[in-house]
Amino acid sequence: MRVEVDRTACVGHAQCLAICPAVFASDELGYAVVVGDGTVPPEHEDDAQEAADFCPEQAIGVSR
Ligand code: F3S
């Protein structure tokens, strides 16, 4: 599973960071960034999917 953040859609709601801090962090401007290369460790896949589902801007893309 891989995730990516659409930087043109993210407005910094930070729900993704709260739901899945192992995968999402914030940059210096408060926008989300993906930790590492975007590959989600299996143990964090459910949280990463939840973070994508709950982003109000639908800024998180998931691929499997
Ligand atoms: Fe951005 Fe959505 Fe997270 S707006 S900070 S990707 S909850």
PDB file of C-alpha atoms and ligand atoms in Angstrom:
ATOM      1  CA  MET A   1       0.000   0.000   0.000  1.00  0.00           C
ATOM      2  CA  ARG A   2       1.216   3.443  -0.890  1.00  0.00           C
ATOM      3  CA  VAL A   3      -0.097   6.900  -0.047  1.00  0.00           C
ATOM      4  CA  GLU A   4       0.536  10.337  -1.410  1.00  0.00           C
ATOM      5  CA  VAL A   5      -0.663  13.804  -0.510  1.00  0.00           C
ATOM      6  CA  ASP A   6      -1.952  16.126  -3.201  1.00  0.00           C
ATOM      7  CA  ARG A   7      -0.266  19.354  -2.174  1.00  0.00           C
ATOM      8  CA  THR A   8      -2.652  21.396  -4.280  1.00  0.00           C
ATOM      9  CA  ALA A   9      -5.621  19.998  -2.317  1.00  0.00           C
ATOM     10  CA  CYS A  10      -4.242  19.852   1.246  1.00  0.00           C
ATOM     11  CA  VAL A  11      -5.161  22.870   3.332  1.00  0.00           C
ATOM     12  CA  GLY A  12      -3.699  21.664   6.623  1.00  0.00           C
ATOM     13  CA  HIS A  13      -6.660  20.194   8.476  1.00  0.00           C
ATOM     14  CA  ALA A  14      -4.151  17.848  10.145  1.00  0.00           C
ATOM     15  CA  GLN A  15      -6.651  15.071  10.736  1.00  0.00           C
ATOM     16  CA  CYS A  16      -4.320  12.700   8.920  1.00  0.00           C
ATOM     17  CA  LEU A  17      -1.536  13.483  11.380  1.00  0.00           C
ATOM     18  CA  ALA A  18      -3.830  12.840  14.317  1.00  0.00           C
ATOM     19  CA  ILE A  19      -5.150   9.562  12.919  1.00  0.00           C
ATOM     20  CA  CYS A  20      -1.912   8.122  11.568  1.00  0.00           C
ATOM     21  CA  PRO A  21       1.199   9.942  12.819  1.00  0.00           C
ATOM     22  CA  ALA A  22       3.389   7.010  11.762  1.00  0.00           C
ATOM     23  CA  VAL A  23       2.718   7.832   8.122  1.00  0.00           C
ATOM     24  CA  PHE A  24       1.810  11.529   7.976  1.00  0.00           C
ATOM     25  CA  ALA A  25       3.721  14.524   9.262  1.00  0.00           C
ATOM     26  CA  SER A  26       3.444  18.243   8.672  1.00  0.00           C
ATOM     27  CA  ASP A  27       5.847  20.501   6.880  1.00  0.00           C
ATOM     28  CA  GLU A  28       6.908  23.932   8.106  1.00  0.00           C
ATOM     29  CA  LEU A  29       3.748  25.461   6.656  1.00  0.00           C
ATOM     30  CA  GLY A  30       1.398  22.946   8.261  1.00  0.00           C
ATOM     31  CA  TYR A  31       0.635  20.923   5.177  1.00  0.00           C
ATOM     32  CA  ALA A  32       0.801  17.164   5.237  1.00  0.00           C
ATOM     33  CA  VAL A  33       3.780  15.207   4.011  1.00  0.00           C
ATOM     34  CA  VAL A  34       4.230  11.471   3.847  1.00  0.00           C
ATOM     35  CA  VAL A  35       6.973  10.012   5.995  1.00  0.00           C
ATOM     36  CA  GLY A  36       9.519   8.071   3.983  1.00  0.00           C
ATOM     37  CA  ASP A  37       8.929   7.048   0.394  1.00  0.00           C
ATOM     38  CA  GLY A  38       5.161   6.644   0.671  1.00  0.00           C
ATOM     39  CA  THR A  39       5.138   2.927   1.316  1.00  0.00           C
ATOM     40  CA  VAL A  40       2.899   2.188   4.291  1.00  0.00           C
ATOM     41  CA  PRO A  41       4.053  -0.543   6.679  1.00  0.00           C
ATOM     42  CA  PRO A  42       1.397  -3.273   6.933  1.00  0.00           C
ATOM     43  CA  GLU A  43       0.680  -2.507  10.569  1.00  0.00           C
ATOM     44  CA  HIS A  44      -0.288   1.069   9.689  1.00  0.00           C
ATOM     45  CA  GLU A  45      -2.407   0.377   6.610  1.00  0.00           C
ATOM     46  CA  ASP A  46      -5.762   0.567   8.395  1.00  0.00           C
ATOM     47  CA  ASP A  47      -4.891   3.900  10.018  1.00  0.00           C
ATOM     48  CA  ALA A  48      -3.523   5.292   6.766  1.00  0.00           C
ATOM     49  CA  GLN A  49      -6.710   4.328   4.943  1.00  0.00           C
ATOM     50  CA  GLU A  50      -8.777   5.923   7.703  1.00  0.00           C
ATOM     51  CA  ALA A  51      -6.720   9.094   7.426  1.00  0.00           C
ATOM     52  CA  ALA A  52      -7.393   9.196   3.694  1.00  0.00           C
ATOM     53  CA  ASP A  53     -11.104   8.597   4.243  1.00  0.00           C
ATOM     54  CA  PHE A  54     -11.373  11.368   6.834  1.00  0.00           C
ATOM     55  CA  CYS A  55      -9.439  14.088   5.011  1.00  0.00           C
ATOM     56  CA  PRO A  56     -12.096  16.735   4.324  1.00  0.00           C
ATOM     57  CA  GLU A  57     -10.310  17.773   1.141  1.00  0.00           C
ATOM     58  CA  GLN A  58      -9.792  14.234  -0.147  1.00  0.00           C
ATOM     59  CA  ALA A  59      -6.164  15.173  -0.543  1.00  0.00           C
ATOM     60  CA  ILE A  60      -4.738  11.741   0.241  1.00  0.00           C
ATOM     61  CA  GLY A  61      -4.408   9.210  -2.503  1.00  0.00           C
ATOM     62  CA  VAL A  62      -4.134   5.495  -1.773  1.00  0.00           C
ATOM     63  CA  SER A  63      -2.840   2.834  -4.126  1.00  0.00           C
ATOM     64  CA  ARG A  64      -2.417  -0.869  -3.560  1.00  0.00           C
TER      65      ARG A  64
HETATM   66 FE1  F3S B   1      -4.068  18.010   4.539  1.00  0.00          FE
HETATM   67 FE2  F3S B   1      -6.165  16.485   4.641  1.00  0.00          FE
HETATM   68 FE3  F3S B   1      -4.168  16.002   6.217  1.00  0.00          FE
HETATM   69  S1  F3S B   1      -6.169  18.678   4.314  1.00  0.00           S
HETATM   70  S2  F3S B   1      -3.227  17.994   6.606  1.00  0.00           S
HETATM   71  S3  F3S B   1      -4.126  15.873   3.996  1.00  0.00           S
HETATM   72  S4  F3S B   1      -6.324  15.876   6.777  1.00  0.00           S
END
